[in-house]
Amino acid sequence: VIANGGTQHLPALQLALDMQPDVIFFLTDADHPELFPHELERVRRTNKGAVIHTIEFGFGPFSGKRNFLVKLADQNDGKHIYIDISKLRPKS
């Protein structure tokens, strides 16, 4: 599956949190727009106990930067995983 188009991270997270799940798996390329610190705080305050795991797709090795996905996972008892899509091979 090839994704395209923009991402609206905050509305997607709010919709997921409104469903009061136990766990959220948030998959994105972490491209713009990033979540600002006040938005991350809003998610944390709105969260009523869901663990939020973040799965970041990127091209090339992970930079190690503490981007908003790392912080989102940390602040919501989740784990952040980076997947280098350059190492994925399409199915024949």
Coordinates of N, CA, C and O in Angstrom, one line a residue:
V1 N 0.9 -1.2 0.0 CA 0.0 0.0 0.0 C 0.9 1.2 0.0 O 1.8 1.3 0.8
I2 N 0.6 2.1 -0.9 CA 1.4 3.4 -0.9 C 0.5 4.5 -0.4 O -0.6 4.7 -1.0
A3 N 0.9 5.1 0.6 CA 0.2 6.2 1.2 C 0.5 7.5 0.5 O 1.5 7.7 -0.1
N4 N -0.5 8.4 0.4 CA -0.3 9.7 -0.1 C -1.2 10.7 0.6 O -2.1 10.3 1.3
G5 N -1.0 12.0 0.3 CA -1.8 13.0 0.9 C -1.2 13.5 2.3 O -0.2 13.0 2.7
G6 N -1.8 14.5 2.8 CA -1.4 15.1 4.1 C -1.9 14.3 5.3 O -2.7 13.4 5.2
T7 N -1.3 14.6 6.4 CA -1.7 14.0 7.7 C -2.1 15.1 8.6 O -1.5 16.1 8.8
Q8 N -3.2 14.8 9.3 CA -3.7 15.6 10.4 C -3.6 14.8 11.7 O -4.5 14.1 12.1
H9 N -2.4 14.9 12.3 CA -2.1 14.1 13.5 C -3.0 14.3 14.6 O -3.6 13.3 15.2
L10 N -3.3 15.5 15.0 CA -4.1 15.8 16.2 C -5.5 15.4 16.1 O -6.0 14.7 17.0
P11 N -6.2 15.7 15.0 CA -7.6 15.2 14.9 C -7.7 13.6 14.9 O -8.6 13.1 15.5
A12 N -6.7 13.0 14.3 CA -6.7 11.5 14.3 C -6.5 11.0 15.7 O -7.2 10.0 16.1
L13 N -5.6 11.6 16.4 CA -5.4 11.1 17.8 C -6.6 11.4 18.7 O -7.0 10.5 19.5
Q14 N -7.2 12.6 18.5 CA -8.4 12.9 19.3 C -9.5 11.9 19.0 O -10.2 11.5 19.9
L15 N -9.7 11.6 17.7 CA -10.8 10.6 17.4 C -10.5 9.3 18.0 O -11.4 8.7 18.6
A16 N -9.3 8.8 18.0 CA -8.9 7.6 18.6 C -9.2 7.6 20.1 O -9.7 6.7 20.7
L17 N -8.8 8.7 20.8 CA -8.9 8.8 22.2 C -10.4 8.9 22.6 O -10.8 8.4 23.6
D18 N -11.2 9.5 21.7 CA -12.7 9.6 22.0 C -13.3 8.2 22.1 O -14.4 8.0 22.7
M19 N -12.7 7.2 21.5 CA -13.2 5.8 21.5 C -12.8 5.1 22.7 O -13.2 3.9 23.0
Q20 N -12.0 5.7 23.6 CA -11.6 5.2 24.9 C -11.0 3.8 24.8 O -11.3 2.9 25.5
P21 N -10.0 3.6 23.9 CA -9.3 2.3 23.7 C -8.3 2.1 24.9 O -8.0 3.0 25.6
D22 N -7.9 0.8 24.9 CA -6.8 0.5 25.8 C -5.4 0.8 25.2 O -4.5 1.2 25.9
V23 N -5.3 0.6 23.9 CA -4.1 0.8 23.2 C -4.3 1.5 21.8 O -5.3 1.2 21.2
I24 N -3.4 2.4 21.5 CA -3.5 3.1 20.1 C -2.1 2.8 19.5 O -1.1 3.0 20.1
F25 N -2.2 2.3 18.2 CA -1.0 2.2 17.4 C -1.0 3.3 16.4 O -1.9 3.3 15.5
F26 N -0.2 4.3 16.5 CA -0.2 5.5 15.7 C 0.9 5.4 14.6 O 2.1 5.5 15.0
L27 N 0.6 5.2 13.4 CA 1.5 5.0 12.3 C 1.6 6.2 11.4 O 0.5 6.7 10.9
T28 N 2.8 6.7 11.2 CA 2.9 7.9 10.3 C 4.4 8.0 9.9 O 5.3 7.4 10.4
D29 N 4.6 8.9 9.0 CA 6.0 9.2 8.5 C 6.6 10.4 9.3 O 7.7 10.7 9.1
A30 N 5.9 10.9 10.3 CA 6.3 12.0 11.1 C 6.7 13.3 10.4 O 7.4 14.1 10.9
D31 N 6.1 13.4 9.2 CA 6.4 14.6 8.4 C 5.4 15.6 8.9 O 4.7 15.5 9.8
H32 N 5.5 16.8 8.3 CA 4.8 17.9 8.7 C 3.3 17.7 8.6 O 2.9 17.0 7.7
P33 N 2.5 18.2 9.4 CA 2.8 19.1 10.6 C 3.2 18.3 11.8 O 2.6 17.3 12.1
E34 N 4.2 18.7 12.5 CA 4.6 18.1 13.7 C 3.6 18.5 14.8 O 2.9 19.5 14.7
L35 N 3.5 17.7 15.9 CA 2.7 18.1 17.0 C 3.6 19.0 17.9 O 4.7 18.6 18.2
F36 N 3.1 20.2 18.3 CA 3.8 21.1 19.2 C 3.7 20.6 20.6 O 2.8 19.8 20.9
P37 N 4.6 21.1 21.5 CA 4.5 20.7 22.9 C 3.1 20.9 23.5 O 2.6 20.0 24.3
H38 N 2.4 22.0 23.2 CA 1.1 22.2 23.8 C 0.1 21.2 23.3 O -0.9 20.8 24.0
E39 N 0.3 20.7 22.0 CA -0.6 19.7 21.5 C -0.3 18.3 22.1 O -1.3 17.6 22.4
L40 N 0.9 18.0 22.3 CA 1.3 16.8 23.0 C 0.7 16.8 24.4 O 0.2 15.7 24.9
E41 N 0.7 17.9 25.1 CA 0.1 18.0 26.4 C -1.4 17.8 26.4 O -1.9 17.2 27.3
R42 N -2.0 18.4 25.4 CA -3.4 18.2 25.2 C -3.8 16.7 25.0 O -4.8 16.2 25.6
V43 N -3.0 16.0 24.2 CA -3.2 14.6 24.1 C -3.1 13.9 25.4 O -3.9 13.0 25.8
R44 N -2.0 14.2 26.1 CA -1.8 13.5 27.4 C -2.9 13.8 28.4 O -3.4 12.9 29.1
R45 N -3.4 15.0 28.4 CA -4.5 15.4 29.4 C -5.8 14.7 28.9 O -6.6 14.3 29.8
T46 N -6.0 14.6 27.6 CA -7.3 14.0 27.1 C -7.3 12.4 27.3 O -8.3 11.8 27.4
N47 N -6.1 11.9 27.3 CA -5.9 10.4 27.4 C -6.4 9.9 28.8 O -5.9 10.4 29.8
K48 N -7.3 9.0 28.7 CA -7.9 8.4 30.0 C -7.3 7.1 30.3 O -8.0 6.2 30.8
G49 N -6.0 6.8 29.9 CA -5.4 5.5 30.2 C -5.0 4.7 29.1 O -4.5 3.6 29.3
A50 N -5.1 5.2 27.8 CA -4.7 4.4 26.7 C -3.2 4.5 26.6 O -2.6 5.5 26.8
V51 N -2.6 3.3 26.2 CA -1.2 3.3 25.9 C -1.1 3.7 24.4 O -1.8 3.2 23.6
I52 N -0.2 4.7 24.1 CA 0.0 5.1 22.7 C 1.4 4.7 22.2 O 2.4 5.2 22.7
H53 N 1.4 3.7 21.3 CA 2.6 3.3 20.6 C 2.7 4.0 19.3 O 1.7 4.2 18.6
T54 N 3.9 4.5 19.0 CA 4.1 5.2 17.7 C 5.0 4.4 16.8 O 6.1 3.8 17.2
I55 N 4.6 4.3 15.5 CA 5.4 3.5 14.5 C 5.7 4.6 13.4 O 4.8 5.0 12.8
E56 N 7.0 4.9 13.3 CA 7.4 5.9 12.4 C 8.0 5.2 11.1 O 8.9 4.4 11.2
F57 N 7.6 5.6 10.0 CA 8.1 5.2 8.7 C 9.1 6.2 8.1 O 8.7 7.4 8.0
G58 N 10.3 5.9 7.8 CA 11.2 6.8 7.2 C 12.1 6.1 6.2 O 12.1 4.9 6.1
F59 N 12.8 6.9 5.4 CA 13.7 6.4 4.4 C 15.2 6.6 4.9 O 15.6 7.7 5.1
G60 N 15.8 5.5 5.2 CA 17.2 5.6 5.7 C 17.2 5.3 7.2 O 16.1 5.1 7.8
P61 N 18.4 5.3 7.8 CA 18.5 5.0 9.2 C 17.8 6.0 10.1 O 17.7 7.2 9.7
F62 N 17.4 5.6 11.3 CA 16.8 6.6 12.2 C 17.8 7.5 12.7 O 18.9 7.2 13.1
S63 N 17.5 8.8 12.7 CA 18.4 9.9 13.1 C 18.7 9.9 14.6 O 19.7 10.5 15.1
G64 N 17.8 9.3 15.4 CA 18.0 9.3 16.9 C 17.3 10.6 17.5 O 17.3 10.7 18.7
K65 N 16.8 11.4 16.6 CA 16.2 12.7 17.1 C 14.9 12.4 18.0 O 14.1 11.5 17.6
R66 N 14.8 13.1 19.1 CA 13.6 12.9 19.9 C 12.5 13.8 19.3 O 12.1 14.8 19.8
N67 N 11.9 13.2 18.2 CA 10.8 14.0 17.5 C 9.5 13.8 18.3 O 9.5 13.2 19.3
F68 N 8.5 14.4 17.8 CA 7.2 14.4 18.5 C 6.6 13.0 18.6 O 5.9 12.7 19.6
L69 N 7.0 12.0 17.8 CA 6.5 10.7 17.9 C 7.1 10.0 19.1 O 6.5 9.2 19.8
V70 N 8.4 10.2 19.3 CA 9.1 9.6 20.5 C 8.5 10.2 21.7 O 8.2 9.5 22.7
K71 N 8.3 11.5 21.8 CA 7.7 12.2 22.9 C 6.3 11.7 23.2 O 5.9 11.5 24.3
L72 N 5.5 11.6 22.1 CA 4.1 11.1 22.2 C 4.1 9.7 22.9 O 3.3 9.5 23.8
A73 N 4.9 8.8 22.4 CA 5.0 7.5 23.0 C 5.4 7.6 24.5 O 4.8 7.0 25.4
D74 N 6.5 8.3 24.8 CA 7.0 8.4 26.1 C 6.0 9.0 27.1 O 5.8 8.5 28.2
Q75 N 5.2 10.0 26.7 CA 4.3 10.6 27.5 C 3.0 9.8 27.8 O 2.2 10.2 28.6
N76 N 2.8 8.8 27.0 CA 1.6 8.0 27.1 C 1.9 6.5 27.2 O 1.1 5.6 26.8
D77 N 3.0 6.2 28.0 CA 3.4 4.8 28.4 C 3.6 3.9 27.2 O 3.5 2.7 27.4
G78 N 3.9 4.4 26.0 CA 4.1 3.6 24.8 C 5.5 3.4 24.4 O 6.4 3.9 25.1
K79 N 5.7 2.8 23.3 CA 7.0 2.6 22.7 C 7.0 3.2 21.3 O 6.0 3.2 20.7
H80 N 8.2 3.7 20.9 CA 8.4 4.2 19.6 C 9.2 3.3 18.8 O 10.2 2.8 19.3
I81 N 8.8 3.0 17.6 CA 9.5 2.1 16.7 C 9.7 2.8 15.4 O 8.8 3.4 14.9
Y82 N 10.9 2.7 14.8 CA 11.2 3.3 13.5 C 11.4 2.2 12.5 O 12.1 1.2 12.8
I83 N 10.8 2.3 11.3 CA 10.9 1.4 10.3 C 11.5 2.1 9.0 O 10.9 3.0 8.5
D84 N 12.7 1.6 8.6 CA 13.4 2.1 7.5 C 12.8 1.4 6.2 O 13.0 0.3 5.9
I85 N 12.0 2.2 5.5 CA 11.3 1.7 4.3 C 12.2 1.3 3.2 O 11.8 0.6 2.3
S86 N 13.4 1.8 3.2 CA 14.4 1.5 2.1 C 14.8 0.0 2.2 O 15.3 -0.5 1.3
K87 N 14.5 -0.6 3.4 CA 14.9 -2.0 3.5 C 13.7 -2.9 3.2 O 13.9 -4.1 3.3
L88 N 12.6 -2.4 3.0 CA 11.4 -3.2 2.6 C 11.4 -3.5 1.1 O 11.7 -2.6 0.3
R89 N 11.1 -4.7 0.8 CA 11.1 -5.1 -0.6 C 9.6 -5.3 -1.0 O 8.9 -6.0 -0.3
P90 N 9.3 -4.8 -2.2 CA 7.9 -5.1 -2.7 C 7.7 -6.5 -3.0 O 8.7 -7.2 -3.4
K91 N 6.5 -7.0 -2.8 CA 6.2 -8.4 -3.2 C 6.1 -8.5 -4.7 O 5.6 -7.7 -5.4
S92 N 6.6 -9.6 -5.2 CA 6.6 -9.9 -6.6 C 5.3 -10.5 -7.1 O 4.7 -11.1 -6.4

